[in-house]
Amino acid sequence: MAAEAGAKIAPDQTLIYKTANEVNLRLHVFNPSGHAAGNRRPCIVFFHGGGFTHGEPSQFYPHGKHLAEHGLVAISAEYRLKKDVAEIDTCISDAKSAMRWVRSHAAELGVDPKRIAAGGGSAGGHLAAATATLEGFDDATDDLTVSCRPDALILFNPVLDMSPEGYGHERAVALMGDDWAKISPAQHLAKGIPPTLFLVGSEDRMVKLPIAKRIEAVAKAAGSRFELEIYDGAKHRFFNSGRKGDIDYYAITV
């Protein structure tokens, strides 16, 4: 349904940020009216959800269009997907590459390299948080002198905790074995994270409220600015444009 809502919207441009396994990965860019390369606007890079196996950048087209109308450069990033088996490490690598590409091309994008946020929903929220918290998973072609760490995080029902109590633990173990925590952002908050807005529904069965509150407590204990917004009665993916229901959560959250 989110893809259907986004299908009615088109980005201002698409740019290739990486070629991997002969696949061109693109950034879908929304610019403010009258935007020019000489500007230094804030920017946000979104990563779509879909369990690391499916999904489309168009999920965040409505958000991109809305934020561009309010003065941001908004980008929805592609990343490699494998429908049969989630290759989370590859997805993290692509997310880090996307952040580095945007920062290193800030001048031509008209972006302030010190005001680049990362955002995403569900698995995409994991990827956004991964660019801020996880060590390693860097593409061999990346310039590691360019930071992939965002200056803020906007996370919609993100899959952050892949512990046995969280969500996706079996996938994490299948990929990393006993080192599963290396791909679980919730286990890497003690050193502090960028200012974060975490939006979650009270009835989310994947990102459960007690887990979200525990993450909030850990992040705040580390001295991070962390704002947890809870939407009563909302379920997973509640924030998407075009979802039917008595409450237009997209309009509220955007």
Short mmCIF file of C-alpha atoms in Angstrom, two decimals:
data_model
loop_
_atom_site.label_atom_id
_atom_site.label_comp_id
_atom_site.label_asym_id
_atom_site.label_seq_id
_atom_site.Cartn_x
_atom_site.Cartn_y
_atom_site.Cartn_z
CA MET A 1 0.00 0.00 0.00
CA ALA A 2 2.89 2.34 0.78
CA ALA A 3 4.41 1.56 -2.60
CA GLU A 4 1.08 2.39 -4.27
CA ALA A 5 0.99 5.77 -2.53
CA GLY A 6 4.57 6.46 -3.58
CA ALA A 7 3.93 5.37 -7.17
CA LYS A 8 2.00 8.58 -7.76
CA ILE A 9 5.07 10.64 -6.86
CA ALA A 10 8.33 10.97 -8.78
CA PRO A 11 11.73 12.04 -7.47
CA ASP A 12 13.48 15.03 -8.99
CA GLN A 13 16.46 12.90 -9.97
CA THR A 14 18.10 9.53 -9.44
CA LEU A 15 21.84 9.13 -8.98
CA ILE A 16 24.01 6.03 -8.96
CA TYR A 17 25.99 5.86 -5.72
CA LYS A 18 27.43 2.38 -6.06
CA THR A 19 27.73 -0.55 -8.47
CA ALA A 20 27.84 -3.96 -6.80
CA ASN A 21 27.76 -7.30 -8.61
CA GLU A 22 26.96 -5.40 -11.82
CA VAL A 23 23.90 -3.85 -10.16
CA ASN A 24 23.62 -0.07 -10.08
CA LEU A 25 22.29 1.19 -6.75
CA ARG A 26 20.56 4.55 -6.91
CA LEU A 27 19.55 7.41 -4.69
CA HIS A 28 16.09 8.84 -5.36
CA VAL A 29 16.41 12.56 -4.65
CA PHE A 30 13.78 15.17 -3.78
CA ASN A 31 14.94 18.80 -3.86
CA PRO A 32 13.31 21.95 -2.50
CA SER A 33 11.93 24.40 -5.06
CA GLY A 34 14.68 26.54 -6.53
CA HIS A 35 17.39 24.34 -5.06
CA ALA A 36 20.93 24.83 -6.35
CA ALA A 37 24.29 23.13 -5.88
CA GLY A 38 25.58 26.16 -4.00
CA ASN A 39 23.06 25.66 -1.19
CA ARG A 40 23.95 23.99 2.12
CA ARG A 41 20.64 22.49 3.10
CA PRO A 42 19.97 19.82 5.69
CA CYS A 43 19.47 16.37 4.21
CA ILE A 44 17.91 13.08 5.18
CA VAL A 45 18.61 9.67 3.65
CA PHE A 46 15.80 7.12 4.04
CA PHE A 47 16.07 3.33 3.86
CA HIS A 48 12.88 1.42 3.08
CA GLY A 49 11.59 -1.56 5.02
CA GLY A 50 10.84 -5.08 3.85
CA GLY A 51 12.67 -7.52 6.10
CA PHE A 52 15.95 -7.03 4.19
CA THR A 53 14.47 -9.12 1.36
CA HIS A 54 12.00 -6.86 -0.45
CA GLY A 55 10.57 -3.35 -0.51
CA GLU A 56 11.07 -0.25 -2.64
CA PRO A 57 12.45 3.27 -2.24
CA SER A 58 8.98 4.56 -3.16
CA GLN A 59 7.91 3.77 0.41
CA PHE A 60 9.49 7.10 1.39
CA TYR A 61 8.52 9.11 -1.67
CA PRO A 62 5.66 10.84 0.21
CA HIS A 63 8.05 11.70 3.05
CA GLY A 64 10.68 12.88 0.58
CA LYS A 65 8.25 15.15 -1.25
CA HIS A 66 6.89 16.57 2.00
CA LEU A 67 10.30 17.29 3.53
CA ALA A 68 11.63 18.83 0.29
CA GLU A 69 8.67 21.22 0.41
CA HIS A 70 9.93 22.21 3.87
CA GLY A 71 13.50 22.93 2.76
CA LEU A 72 15.35 19.62 3.12
CA VAL A 73 17.05 17.56 0.46
CA ALA A 74 15.36 14.18 0.98
CA ILE A 75 16.74 10.96 -0.46
CA SER A 76 15.39 7.41 -0.59
CA ALA A 77 18.15 4.87 -1.13
CA GLU A 78 18.19 1.54 -2.90
CA TYR A 79 20.17 -1.33 -1.42
CA ARG A 80 20.78 -4.92 -2.46
CA LEU A 81 17.97 -7.36 -1.70
CA LYS A 82 17.90 -11.13 -1.87
CA LYS A 83 14.35 -12.43 -1.74
CA ASP A 84 15.10 -15.93 -0.45
CA VAL A 85 17.60 -15.20 2.31
CA ALA A 86 18.17 -11.87 4.04
CA GLU A 87 21.81 -10.86 3.66
CA ILE A 88 21.80 -8.23 6.36
CA ASP A 89 25.54 -7.62 6.23
CA THR A 90 25.30 -6.66 2.56
CA CYS A 91 22.39 -4.33 3.30
CA ILE A 92 24.41 -2.62 6.05
CA SER A 93 27.36 -2.23 3.69
CA ASP A 94 25.17 -0.53 1.09
CA ALA A 95 23.60 1.78 3.68
CA LYS A 96 27.04 2.90 4.84
CA SER A 97 28.11 3.44 1.23
CA ALA A 98 25.03 5.57 0.59
CA MET A 99 25.74 7.80 3.58
CA ARG A 100 29.37 8.23 2.60
CA TRP A 101 28.46 9.03 -1.01
CA VAL A 102 26.00 11.73 0.04
CA ARG A 103 28.49 13.31 2.44
CA SER A 104 31.36 13.22 -0.07
CA HIS A 105 29.11 14.73 -2.77
CA ALA A 106 27.49 17.28 -0.49
CA ALA A 107 28.73 20.27 -2.49
CA GLU A 108 27.15 19.15 -5.76
CA LEU A 109 23.98 18.03 -3.97
CA GLY A 110 23.62 21.40 -2.25
CA VAL A 111 23.79 19.71 1.14
CA ASP A 112 25.45 20.67 4.42
CA PRO A 113 27.79 17.71 5.14
CA LYS A 114 27.38 18.34 8.88
CA ARG A 115 23.57 18.11 8.76
CA ILE A 116 22.83 14.73 7.18
CA ALA A 117 20.27 12.57 8.96
CA ALA A 118 19.45 8.92 8.31
CA GLY A 119 15.95 7.51 8.59
CA GLY A 120 14.02 4.37 7.82
CA GLY A 121 11.21 2.04 8.71
CA SER A 122 11.41 -1.46 10.18
CA ALA A 123 14.42 -3.13 8.50
CA GLY A 124 15.26 0.25 7.00
CA GLY A 125 15.26 1.71 10.50
CA HIS A 126 17.80 -0.94 11.42
CA LEU A 127 20.00 0.12 8.50
CA ALA A 128 19.78 3.80 9.40
CA ALA A 129 20.76 3.00 12.99
CA ALA A 130 23.50 0.66 11.77
CA THR A 131 25.25 3.52 10.00
CA ALA A 132 25.49 5.24 13.39
CA THR A 133 26.28 2.33 15.69
CA LEU A 134 27.86 -0.70 14.04
CA GLU A 135 31.56 -1.22 13.39
CA GLY A 136 32.72 -2.95 10.23
CA PHE A 137 30.53 -4.01 7.31
CA ASP A 138 32.35 -1.46 5.16
CA ASP A 139 32.48 -1.92 1.40
CA ALA A 140 36.01 -2.46 0.11
CA THR A 141 35.48 0.35 -2.41
CA ASP A 142 34.40 2.94 0.20
CA ASP A 143 36.59 5.85 1.21
CA LEU A 144 36.71 5.20 4.95
CA THR A 145 38.03 8.70 5.63
CA VAL A 146 34.45 9.85 4.94
CA SER A 147 32.16 9.21 7.89
CA CYS A 148 28.97 7.24 7.38
CA ARG A 149 27.66 8.35 10.78
CA PRO A 150 24.52 10.48 10.46
CA ASP A 151 24.02 13.67 12.41
CA ALA A 152 20.52 12.60 13.49
CA LEU A 153 18.28 9.53 13.27
CA ILE A 154 14.57 9.38 12.41
CA LEU A 155 13.41 5.82 13.04
CA PHE A 156 9.95 4.43 12.29
CA ASN A 157 9.28 1.16 14.16
CA PRO A 158 12.93 0.17 13.64
CA VAL A 159 14.23 -3.34 14.19
CA LEU A 160 17.04 -2.41 16.57
CA ASP A 161 17.15 -5.27 19.06
CA MET A 162 17.99 -8.64 17.52
CA SER A 163 18.48 -10.35 20.87
CA PRO A 164 16.34 -13.38 21.80
CA GLU A 165 13.86 -10.95 23.40
CA GLY A 166 13.74 -8.71 20.33
CA TYR A 167 13.01 -9.45 16.68
CA GLY A 168 15.10 -11.22 14.03
CA HIS A 169 17.36 -13.16 16.39
CA GLU A 170 17.33 -16.31 14.26
CA ARG A 171 18.43 -14.31 11.22
CA ALA A 172 21.19 -12.67 13.21
CA VAL A 173 22.45 -16.03 14.48
CA ALA A 174 22.24 -17.58 11.02
CA LEU A 175 24.50 -14.86 9.69
CA MET A 176 26.83 -14.18 12.62
CA GLY A 177 26.58 -17.19 14.94
CA ASP A 178 27.59 -16.31 18.49
CA ASP A 179 28.57 -12.85 17.25
CA TRP A 180 24.94 -11.97 16.45
CA ALA A 181 25.17 -8.78 18.54
CA LYS A 182 27.54 -7.29 15.97
CA ILE A 183 24.55 -6.60 13.72
CA SER A 184 22.13 -5.55 16.49
CA PRO A 185 22.18 -1.76 17.02
CA ALA A 186 20.52 -1.98 20.43
CA GLN A 187 23.65 -3.66 21.79
CA HIS A 188 25.82 -0.69 20.71
CA LEU A 189 24.18 2.28 22.38
CA ALA A 190 26.41 2.63 25.43
CA LYS A 191 28.87 4.94 23.65
CA GLY A 192 26.09 7.30 22.63
CA ILE A 193 24.28 7.87 19.36
CA PRO A 194 23.22 10.91 17.31
CA PRO A 195 20.02 12.72 18.36
CA THR A 196 17.25 10.21 17.70
CA LEU A 197 13.50 10.26 17.16
CA PHE A 198 11.99 6.78 17.60
CA LEU A 199 8.34 6.39 16.52
CA VAL A 200 6.49 3.19 17.41
CA GLY A 201 2.92 1.91 17.73
CA SER A 202 1.72 0.50 21.02
CA GLU A 203 0.40 -2.61 19.24
CA ASP A 204 3.50 -3.38 17.18
CA ARG A 205 4.19 -7.13 17.41
CA MET A 206 7.67 -6.89 15.88
CA VAL A 207 9.03 -3.86 17.71
CA LYS A 208 7.42 -4.39 21.07
CA LEU A 209 6.89 -1.46 23.38
CA PRO A 210 8.92 -2.84 26.33
CA ILE A 211 11.89 -3.26 23.98
CA ALA A 212 11.49 0.29 22.68
CA LYS A 213 11.37 1.65 26.23
CA ARG A 214 14.46 -0.35 27.19
CA ILE A 215 16.33 1.07 24.20
CA GLU A 216 15.23 4.56 25.23
CA ALA A 217 16.58 4.01 28.75
CA VAL A 218 19.95 2.73 27.54
CA ALA A 219 20.37 5.58 25.05
CA LYS A 220 19.50 8.22 27.62
CA ALA A 221 21.78 6.65 30.21
CA ALA A 222 24.60 7.06 27.68
CA GLY A 223 23.82 10.77 27.49
CA SER A 224 22.17 10.67 24.08
CA ARG A 225 19.25 12.86 23.08
CA PHE A 226 16.55 10.28 22.45
CA GLU A 227 12.84 10.95 21.97
CA LEU A 228 10.43 8.01 21.99
CA GLU A 229 7.01 8.75 20.50
CA ILE A 230 4.33 6.12 21.14
CA TYR A 231 1.13 5.99 19.06
CA ASP A 232 -1.71 4.28 20.90
CA GLY A 233 -3.36 1.48 18.96
CA ALA A 234 -0.94 1.66 16.05
CA LYS A 235 0.61 -1.48 14.57
CA HIS A 236 3.77 -2.14 12.54
CA ARG A 237 4.15 0.02 9.40
CA PHE A 238 1.53 2.41 10.77
CA PHE A 239 3.38 5.48 9.49
CA ASN A 240 3.16 4.67 5.77
CA SER A 241 1.24 6.96 3.46
CA GLY A 242 -1.92 5.41 2.04
CA ARG A 243 -2.65 3.00 4.89
CA LYS A 244 -6.34 2.75 5.64
CA GLY A 245 -7.73 3.25 9.11
CA ASP A 246 -9.58 5.62 11.38
CA ILE A 247 -6.39 7.60 12.05
CA ASP A 248 -4.06 9.01 9.39
CA TYR A 249 -0.81 8.18 11.15
CA TYR A 250 1.21 9.31 8.13
CA ALA A 251 -0.15 12.84 8.46
CA ILE A 252 0.53 12.84 12.20
CA THR A 253 4.05 11.44 12.07
CA VAL A 254 5.38 13.26 9.01
#
